[in-house]
Amino acid sequence: MTRALFEPLRLAALNLANRIVVSPMCQYSANDGVASDWHMTHLGMLANSGAGMLVVESTHVARSGRITHGCLGLYSDACEAALARIVAHCRRIGSAKLAIQLSHAGRKASSQRPWEGGKALPAAEDPWPTIDPSAIPFGLGWHTPRAMNEDDMARVVTLFVEAAKRALRIGFDAVELHMAHGYLLHGFTSPVSNTRNDQWGGSLEGRLRFPLEVARAVRAVVPSGTPLGARFTGSDWMEGGLTGNDAVVIAKALKEAGLDYVDVSSGGVSLEAQGKLPTSAGYNVPIAERVRREAQIPTRTVGLIVSPKQAEAIVAEGRADMVALARAFLDDPHWAWHAATALGGEVAHPPQYARAGPALWPGAAMRR
Ligand SMILES: Cc1cc2nc3c(=O)[nH]c(=O)nc-3n(C[C@H](O)[C@H](O)[C@H](O)COP(=O)(O)O)c2cc1C
């Protein structure tokens, strides 16, 4: 029987072999923005996971736009050269199409790696000034960002465009804008972090003005055959924050700006909301389903998608066109191989590992 999860999907002129996507995951393992051997191993492995698309972690368009000292960047020739080596490696040895997530961390920049505390960098750890739409810290004890002026905005648009050009030179198959999880572009969209009363704030239309300016400027340099998408927060899970109704408006606006797909995630806008993220299976799926139906744009969803059956049902029932998995791929980098075995689908296997496949290894059936 054909399984929806293993059906190909075309985004702009790019063909994905299936609907399984490795979600972007910060590794906090870059040196001054430059990818390291860790990325070579991590991305090389996931390029061979059987997923149709692998999205490279949040990659920052400016040094000062990084979340931590270890975050990946694409703002210098050294950043570009290191990522180019890794992309070439993934192409030689793997099968996933390669996307990159471009971001600016806004008021969540200048913080510690999660395993070093995950808080704002203290004075002894080389912090740097941060920017956001309004001068409101992410939470108690966080840096107060400087409210951006129009020169800052013009500079950030240029930074996104320059990083997108570098990504295209490297040969990425798709480019994705990070408009989620409380980082700068989400910071503008959410009324929790954007309290401006000029044309860049106020109504949702005003709050979306700057993210859409970035989207249109990046679209202008990304050829129409190359998918340009965005991950956005569909709910702030917070009183007075973004809701599912806003998610539909955001998706429609991104479609209008020429984007080829959206990824509906949620949360991240404020420390206050941190414990409020749902922990139920597929918690973003209902919002993604609405977005897909009402905005009529190819939609990916993410968040506690864990089992092959669950992933298959989301796609088969038309609730999303693609599913992204993050922690399930860290837990099992061969998740898509095992999903194919469980559901009776097929994904690419490197020939070196063919003897561990169900056709050649009776043990494949015993491990379930
Ligand atoms: C280690 C780690 C790093 C992450 N880094 C990013 C990131 O760079 N960009 C992003 O949009 N989401 C990031 N996320 C969020 C995931 O992409 C995903 O949306 C979230 O973990 C929920 O999906 P899951 O339940 O499949 O893990 C990260 C998650 C993890 C676990």
Short mmCIF file of C-alpha atoms and ligand atoms in Angstrom, two decimals:
data_model
loop_
_atom_site.label_atom_id
_atom_site.label_comp_id
_atom_site.label_asym_id
_atom_site.label_seq_id
_atom_site.Cartn_x
_atom_site.Cartn_y
_atom_site.Cartn_z
CA MET A 1 0.00 0.00 0.00
CA THR A 2 1.26 3.51 -0.77
CA ARG A 3 2.04 5.48 2.32
CA ALA A 4 1.49 9.24 2.33
CA LEU A 5 4.68 9.81 4.32
CA PHE A 6 6.77 8.34 1.52
CA GLU A 7 5.09 10.20 -1.34
CA PRO A 8 7.36 12.70 -3.10
CA LEU A 9 6.62 16.42 -2.81
CA ARG A 10 7.54 19.24 -5.13
CA LEU A 11 8.31 22.65 -3.62
CA ALA A 12 8.97 25.26 -6.33
CA ALA A 13 11.32 23.31 -8.66
CA LEU A 14 12.70 21.08 -5.91
CA ASN A 15 11.59 17.46 -5.62
CA LEU A 16 11.64 15.93 -2.14
CA ALA A 17 11.71 12.14 -2.01
CA ASN A 18 9.30 12.03 0.93
CA ARG A 19 7.52 14.15 3.55
CA ILE A 20 9.98 13.57 6.38
CA VAL A 21 12.11 16.55 7.38
CA VAL A 22 14.92 16.78 9.91
CA SER A 23 14.02 19.86 11.90
CA PRO A 24 16.68 22.56 12.37
CA MET A 25 18.64 22.01 15.56
CA CYS A 26 21.25 24.35 17.02
CA GLN A 27 24.39 22.49 17.94
CA TYR A 28 26.19 25.36 19.70
CA SER A 29 29.40 23.91 18.29
CA ALA A 30 30.65 26.55 15.88
CA ASN A 31 33.80 28.61 16.37
CA ASP A 32 32.96 32.29 15.93
CA GLY A 33 30.09 31.29 13.64
CA VAL A 34 32.24 28.85 11.65
CA ALA A 35 31.01 25.25 11.34
CA SER A 36 33.24 22.61 12.94
CA ASP A 37 33.99 18.90 12.64
CA TRP A 38 30.93 18.33 14.83
CA HIS A 39 28.73 19.72 12.03
CA MET A 40 30.48 17.50 9.51
CA THR A 41 29.60 14.42 11.54
CA HIS A 42 26.14 15.52 12.67
CA LEU A 43 24.90 16.79 9.30
CA GLY A 44 26.67 14.04 7.36
CA MET A 45 24.84 11.46 9.46
CA LEU A 46 21.46 13.17 9.07
CA ALA A 47 21.93 13.67 5.32
CA ASN A 48 21.87 9.87 5.26
CA SER A 49 18.84 9.50 7.50
CA GLY A 50 16.38 8.78 4.69
CA ALA A 51 14.58 12.09 5.33
CA GLY A 52 13.58 14.00 2.20
CA MET A 53 14.95 17.24 3.62
CA LEU A 54 17.50 18.19 6.22
CA VAL A 55 17.30 21.75 7.55
CA VAL A 56 20.58 23.09 8.88
CA GLU A 57 20.25 24.71 12.29
CA SER A 58 19.51 28.35 12.95
CA THR A 59 22.31 30.09 11.06
CA HIS A 60 22.81 33.69 12.02
CA VAL A 61 23.04 36.55 9.60
CA ALA A 62 25.26 38.62 11.91
CA ARG A 63 27.85 37.88 14.58
CA SER A 64 25.80 39.95 17.04
CA GLY A 65 22.67 38.11 15.93
CA ARG A 66 23.90 34.76 17.28
CA ILE A 67 22.15 33.22 20.26
CA THR A 68 25.37 31.99 21.89
CA HIS A 69 29.13 32.14 21.36
CA GLY A 70 28.78 28.64 19.81
CA CYS A 71 26.06 29.42 17.27
CA LEU A 72 26.47 28.96 13.56
CA GLY A 73 26.71 32.02 11.32
CA LEU A 74 26.78 32.94 7.66
CA TYR A 75 28.19 36.44 7.82
CA SER A 76 31.81 35.99 6.73
CA ASP A 77 33.87 34.27 4.06
CA ALA A 78 35.17 31.87 6.73
CA CYS A 79 31.57 30.91 7.67
CA GLU A 80 30.73 30.40 4.00
CA ALA A 81 33.80 28.28 3.24
CA ALA A 82 33.25 25.95 6.20
CA LEU A 83 29.57 25.41 5.39
CA ALA A 84 30.39 24.88 1.72
CA ARG A 85 32.71 22.01 2.71
CA ILE A 86 29.99 20.45 4.82
CA VAL A 87 27.32 20.80 2.13
CA ALA A 88 29.66 19.23 -0.44
CA HIS A 89 30.30 16.38 2.01
CA CYS A 90 26.55 15.84 2.61
CA ARG A 91 25.95 15.73 -1.15
CA ARG A 92 28.72 13.20 -1.73
CA ILE A 93 27.59 10.81 0.95
CA GLY A 94 23.90 11.50 1.58
CA SER A 95 20.51 11.78 -0.10
CA ALA A 96 18.52 14.47 1.77
CA LYS A 97 17.84 17.78 0.10
CA LEU A 98 19.58 20.52 2.08
CA ALA A 99 17.91 23.62 3.45
CA ILE A 100 19.31 26.31 5.70
CA GLN A 101 17.48 28.28 8.36
CA LEU A 102 18.52 31.95 8.48
CA SER A 103 17.99 33.86 11.67
CA HIS A 104 18.76 36.82 13.86
CA ALA A 105 18.34 36.14 17.58
CA GLY A 106 17.12 39.63 18.57
CA ARG A 107 16.68 39.96 22.34
CA LYS A 108 17.54 36.27 22.87
CA ALA A 109 21.08 36.85 21.59
CA SER A 110 24.10 36.99 23.86
CA SER A 111 23.13 34.00 25.94
CA GLN A 112 24.82 30.88 27.25
CA ARG A 113 24.75 27.48 25.57
CA PRO A 114 21.95 25.38 27.14
CA TRP A 115 24.45 23.13 28.89
CA GLU A 116 26.21 26.18 30.33
CA GLY A 117 23.01 27.53 31.88
CA GLY A 118 21.00 28.91 28.95
CA LYS A 119 20.70 32.34 30.58
CA ALA A 120 21.85 35.78 29.45
CA LEU A 121 25.65 35.95 29.30
CA PRO A 122 27.01 37.55 32.49
CA ALA A 123 29.67 40.28 32.30
CA ALA A 124 32.47 37.73 32.74
CA GLU A 125 31.39 35.74 29.66
CA ASP A 126 31.84 38.36 26.95
CA PRO A 127 28.23 39.48 26.39
CA TRP A 128 27.26 41.88 23.61
CA PRO A 129 24.47 44.45 23.10
CA THR A 130 21.20 43.13 21.68
CA ILE A 131 18.42 44.65 19.56
CA ASP A 132 14.68 43.98 19.24
CA PRO A 133 11.59 45.93 18.18
CA SER A 134 11.07 47.19 21.75
CA ALA A 135 13.38 47.62 24.72
CA ILE A 136 11.81 44.79 26.72
CA PRO A 137 13.97 41.94 28.04
CA PHE A 138 13.05 38.31 27.34
CA GLY A 139 12.63 37.79 31.08
CA LEU A 140 13.98 38.69 34.48
CA GLY A 141 17.79 38.78 34.43
CA TRP A 142 17.99 39.04 30.63
CA HIS A 143 19.64 41.81 28.63
CA THR A 144 17.47 44.78 27.80
CA PRO A 145 17.65 45.11 24.01
CA ARG A 146 17.92 48.46 22.27
CA ALA A 147 14.72 49.27 20.35
CA MET A 148 15.61 49.20 16.66
CA ASN A 149 15.44 52.32 14.52
CA GLU A 150 14.90 52.33 10.77
CA ASP A 151 18.65 52.26 10.05
CA ASP A 152 18.92 49.07 12.12
CA MET A 153 16.03 47.60 10.17
CA ALA A 154 17.57 48.44 6.81
CA ARG A 155 20.85 46.88 7.99
CA VAL A 156 19.13 43.68 9.14
CA VAL A 157 17.31 43.35 5.79
CA THR A 158 20.68 43.61 4.04
CA LEU A 159 22.20 41.03 6.40
CA PHE A 160 19.45 38.52 5.57
CA VAL A 161 19.89 39.17 1.85
CA GLU A 162 23.68 38.80 2.04
CA ALA A 163 23.40 35.56 4.01
CA ALA A 164 20.84 34.21 1.51
CA LYS A 165 23.27 34.98 -1.32
CA ARG A 166 25.99 33.09 0.50
CA ALA A 167 23.60 30.15 1.03
CA LEU A 168 22.82 30.07 -2.69
CA ARG A 169 26.53 30.23 -3.59
CA ILE A 170 27.14 27.28 -1.28
CA GLY A 171 24.43 25.40 -3.18
CA PHE A 172 21.68 24.93 -0.60
CA ASP A 173 18.50 23.53 -2.16
CA ALA A 174 16.17 25.69 -0.06
CA VAL A 175 16.27 28.70 2.23
CA GLU A 176 14.13 29.09 5.31
CA LEU A 177 13.53 32.19 7.45
CA HIS A 178 13.32 31.78 11.20
CA MET A 179 10.24 33.69 12.33
CA ALA A 180 9.62 31.58 15.43
CA HIS A 181 10.71 30.90 19.00
CA GLY A 182 11.13 34.51 20.11
CA TYR A 183 13.97 35.45 17.77
CA LEU A 184 14.02 38.81 16.00
CA LEU A 185 11.42 38.26 13.25
CA HIS A 186 9.01 36.63 15.69
CA GLY A 187 9.88 39.44 18.10
CA PHE A 188 8.38 41.88 15.61
CA THR A 189 5.30 39.74 14.94
CA SER A 190 4.27 39.13 18.53
CA PRO A 191 2.44 41.77 20.59
CA VAL A 192 4.27 40.41 23.65
CA SER A 193 7.65 41.71 22.44
CA ASN A 194 6.58 44.41 19.98
CA THR A 195 4.92 47.34 21.74
CA ARG A 196 5.93 49.98 19.18
CA ASN A 197 3.40 52.58 18.22
CA ASP A 198 4.92 53.50 14.86
CA GLN A 199 4.23 51.77 11.53
CA TRP A 200 6.37 48.75 12.64
CA GLY A 201 4.06 47.87 15.53
CA GLY A 202 0.47 48.12 16.65
CA SER A 203 -1.87 45.88 14.64
CA LEU A 204 -0.75 42.51 13.30
CA GLU A 205 -0.40 44.20 9.93
CA GLY A 206 2.07 46.69 11.45
CA ARG A 207 3.94 44.02 13.41
CA LEU A 208 4.30 41.91 10.27
CA ARG A 209 5.62 44.82 8.20
CA PHE A 210 9.29 44.25 9.01
CA PRO A 211 9.31 40.41 8.76
CA LEU A 212 7.54 40.76 5.40
CA GLU A 213 10.11 43.29 4.25
CA VAL A 214 12.82 40.76 5.04
CA ALA A 215 10.85 38.00 3.30
CA ARG A 216 10.34 40.05 0.13
CA ALA A 217 13.97 41.18 0.02
CA VAL A 218 15.21 37.59 0.38
CA ARG A 219 12.66 36.37 -2.18
CA ALA A 220 14.09 38.90 -4.63
CA VAL A 221 17.49 37.13 -4.55
CA VAL A 222 16.35 33.52 -4.19
CA PRO A 223 15.43 32.26 -7.68
CA SER A 224 11.82 31.22 -8.14
CA GLY A 225 12.78 27.57 -8.61
CA THR A 226 14.49 27.45 -5.21
CA PRO A 227 12.04 27.05 -2.35
CA LEU A 228 11.92 29.86 0.17
CA GLY A 229 10.01 29.03 3.33
CA ALA A 230 9.55 30.30 6.85
CA ARG A 231 9.11 28.72 10.23
CA PHE A 232 6.82 30.83 12.37
CA THR A 233 5.25 30.68 15.78
CA GLY A 234 1.57 29.88 15.39
CA SER A 235 0.76 30.44 19.07
CA ASP A 236 2.60 32.22 21.86
CA TRP A 237 0.67 30.10 24.39
CA MET A 238 0.33 33.27 26.39
CA GLU A 239 -2.42 35.71 27.34
CA GLY A 240 -2.31 38.59 24.84
CA GLY A 241 0.06 36.71 22.50
CA LEU A 242 -0.26 35.27 18.99
CA THR A 243 -3.03 32.72 18.42
CA GLY A 244 -4.14 30.30 15.72
CA ASN A 245 -6.21 33.09 14.10
CA ASP A 246 -3.03 35.15 13.72
CA ALA A 247 -1.23 32.11 12.31
CA VAL A 248 -3.60 32.02 9.35
CA VAL A 249 -3.06 35.74 8.68
CA ILE A 250 0.72 35.33 8.93
CA ALA A 251 0.72 32.38 6.53
CA LYS A 252 -1.43 34.23 4.00
CA ALA A 253 0.89 37.24 4.16
CA LEU A 254 3.98 35.05 3.68
CA LYS A 255 2.35 33.37 0.70
CA GLU A 256 1.56 36.79 -0.73
CA ALA A 257 5.24 37.74 -0.24
CA GLY A 258 6.15 34.83 -2.52
CA LEU A 259 7.11 32.12 -0.05
CA ASP A 260 6.74 28.51 -1.13
CA TYR A 261 5.97 26.89 2.21
CA VAL A 262 5.55 27.53 5.90
CA ASP A 263 6.45 25.54 8.98
CA VAL A 264 4.08 25.99 11.90
CA SER A 265 5.85 25.83 15.24
CA SER A 266 4.97 27.67 18.44
CA GLY A 267 6.16 29.25 21.66
CA GLY A 268 9.43 30.87 22.68
CA VAL A 269 8.41 34.51 22.94
CA SER A 270 9.00 35.08 26.63
CA LEU A 271 10.46 33.47 29.72
CA GLU A 272 7.03 33.84 31.28
CA ALA A 273 5.55 31.38 28.75
CA GLN A 274 8.37 28.87 29.00
CA GLY A 275 6.60 26.26 31.13
CA LYS A 276 3.38 26.63 29.14
CA LEU A 277 4.36 24.86 25.93
CA PRO A 278 2.02 21.88 25.48
CA THR A 279 3.53 18.45 25.91
CA SER A 280 0.89 16.48 24.01
CA ALA A 281 1.74 14.52 20.86
CA GLY A 282 1.71 16.69 17.74
CA TYR A 283 0.68 19.81 19.68
CA ASN A 284 1.14 22.14 16.69
CA VAL A 285 -0.81 19.98 14.25
CA PRO A 286 -4.24 21.62 14.82
CA ILE A 287 -2.78 25.06 14.00
CA ALA A 288 -0.89 23.71 10.97
CA GLU A 289 -4.06 22.05 9.72
CA ARG A 290 -5.95 25.35 9.87
CA VAL A 291 -3.10 27.21 8.20
CA ARG A 292 -2.91 24.66 5.39
CA ARG A 293 -6.66 24.73 4.80
CA GLU A 294 -7.24 28.46 5.11
CA ALA A 295 -4.01 29.89 3.67
CA GLN A 296 -3.64 27.20 0.99
CA ILE A 297 0.13 27.00 1.21
CA PRO A 298 2.30 23.87 1.53
CA THR A 299 2.62 23.41 5.28
CA ARG A 300 5.02 21.59 7.52
CA THR A 301 4.45 20.99 11.16
CA VAL A 302 6.64 20.05 14.09
CA GLY A 303 6.50 19.30 17.78
CA LEU A 304 6.33 15.94 19.51
CA ILE A 305 5.89 13.94 16.35
CA VAL A 306 7.48 10.72 17.43
CA SER A 307 6.05 7.51 16.00
CA PRO A 308 5.87 6.51 12.33
CA LYS A 309 2.12 5.86 12.62
CA GLN A 310 1.53 9.32 14.02
CA ALA A 311 3.60 10.96 11.27
CA GLU A 312 1.83 8.94 8.58
CA ALA A 313 -1.62 9.91 9.93
CA ILE A 314 -0.76 13.65 9.93
CA VAL A 315 0.17 13.56 6.24
CA ALA A 316 -2.44 11.00 5.14
CA GLU A 317 -5.26 12.97 6.78
CA GLY A 318 -4.14 16.15 5.03
CA ARG A 319 -3.29 17.94 8.27
CA ALA A 320 0.17 18.92 6.95
CA ASP A 321 2.19 18.31 3.79
CA MET A 322 5.40 17.57 5.67
CA VAL A 323 6.38 16.62 9.18
CA ALA A 324 9.57 17.81 10.85
CA LEU A 325 11.12 15.86 13.69
CA ALA A 326 13.91 17.09 15.92
CA ARG A 327 14.50 15.05 19.08
CA ALA A 328 13.30 11.82 17.47
CA PHE A 329 16.19 12.17 14.98
CA LEU A 330 18.71 12.83 17.75
CA ASP A 331 17.42 9.72 19.47
CA ASP A 332 17.46 7.67 16.27
CA PRO A 333 19.32 9.15 13.29
CA HIS A 334 17.86 6.30 11.22
CA TRP A 335 14.28 7.17 12.20
CA ALA A 336 13.15 7.33 8.57
CA TRP A 337 14.63 3.88 7.81
CA HIS A 338 12.74 2.43 10.74
CA ALA A 339 9.56 4.29 9.76
CA ALA A 340 9.83 2.81 6.28
CA THR A 341 10.20 -0.69 7.74
CA ALA A 342 7.30 -0.17 10.14
CA LEU A 343 4.91 1.30 7.56
CA GLY A 344 6.00 -0.56 4.45
CA GLY A 345 7.54 2.41 2.66
CA GLU A 346 10.92 3.01 1.08
CA VAL A 347 13.66 5.54 1.76
CA ALA A 348 17.19 5.87 0.43
CA HIS A 349 19.78 3.73 2.21
CA PRO A 350 23.50 4.08 1.66
CA PRO A 351 24.73 0.85 0.03
CA GLN A 352 27.38 0.49 2.75
CA TYR A 353 24.57 -0.16 5.26
CA ALA A 354 22.31 -2.21 2.99
CA ARG A 355 22.98 -5.38 4.96
CA ALA A 356 21.15 -3.89 7.94
CA GLY A 357 17.99 -3.41 5.84
CA PRO A 358 14.92 -5.67 6.14
CA ALA A 359 15.67 -7.39 2.80
CA LEU A 360 19.07 -8.69 3.95
CA TRP A 361 18.87 -8.81 7.74
CA PRO A 362 16.30 -11.00 9.50
CA GLY A 363 17.18 -9.07 12.67
CA ALA A 364 15.37 -6.00 11.24
CA ALA A 365 12.04 -7.72 11.99
CA MET A 366 13.17 -8.85 15.43
CA ARG A 367 14.11 -5.41 16.74
CA ARG A 368 10.50 -4.12 16.83
C1 LIG B 1 18.89 20.49 20.29
C2 LIG B 1 17.81 21.31 19.69
C3 LIG B 1 18.12 22.45 18.96
C4 LIG B 1 17.12 23.19 18.32
N1 LIG B 1 17.47 24.24 17.52
C5 LIG B 1 16.53 24.82 16.72
C6 LIG B 1 16.88 25.70 15.67
O1 LIG B 1 18.06 25.93 15.40
N2 LIG B 1 15.89 26.26 14.96
C7 LIG B 1 14.55 25.99 15.18
O2 LIG B 1 13.70 26.52 14.50
N3 LIG B 1 14.21 25.11 16.14
C8 LIG B 1 15.15 24.51 16.89
N4 LIG B 1 14.80 23.56 17.80
C9 LIG B 1 13.38 23.17 17.89
C10 LIG B 1 13.12 21.96 17.00
O3 LIG B 1 13.44 22.20 15.65
C11 LIG B 1 11.66 21.50 17.12
O4 LIG B 1 10.83 22.50 16.63
C12 LIG B 1 11.29 21.17 18.57
O5 LIG B 1 12.31 20.43 19.21
C13 LIG B 1 10.01 20.34 18.63
O6 LIG B 1 10.14 19.18 17.83
P1 LIG B 1 10.47 17.73 18.45
O7 LIG B 1 9.38 17.41 19.43
O8 LIG B 1 10.44 16.80 17.24
O9 LIG B 1 11.80 17.76 19.11
C14 LIG B 1 15.77 22.82 18.47
C15 LIG B 1 15.45 21.70 19.25
C16 LIG B 1 16.44 20.94 19.83
C17 LIG B 1 16.06 19.70 20.60
#
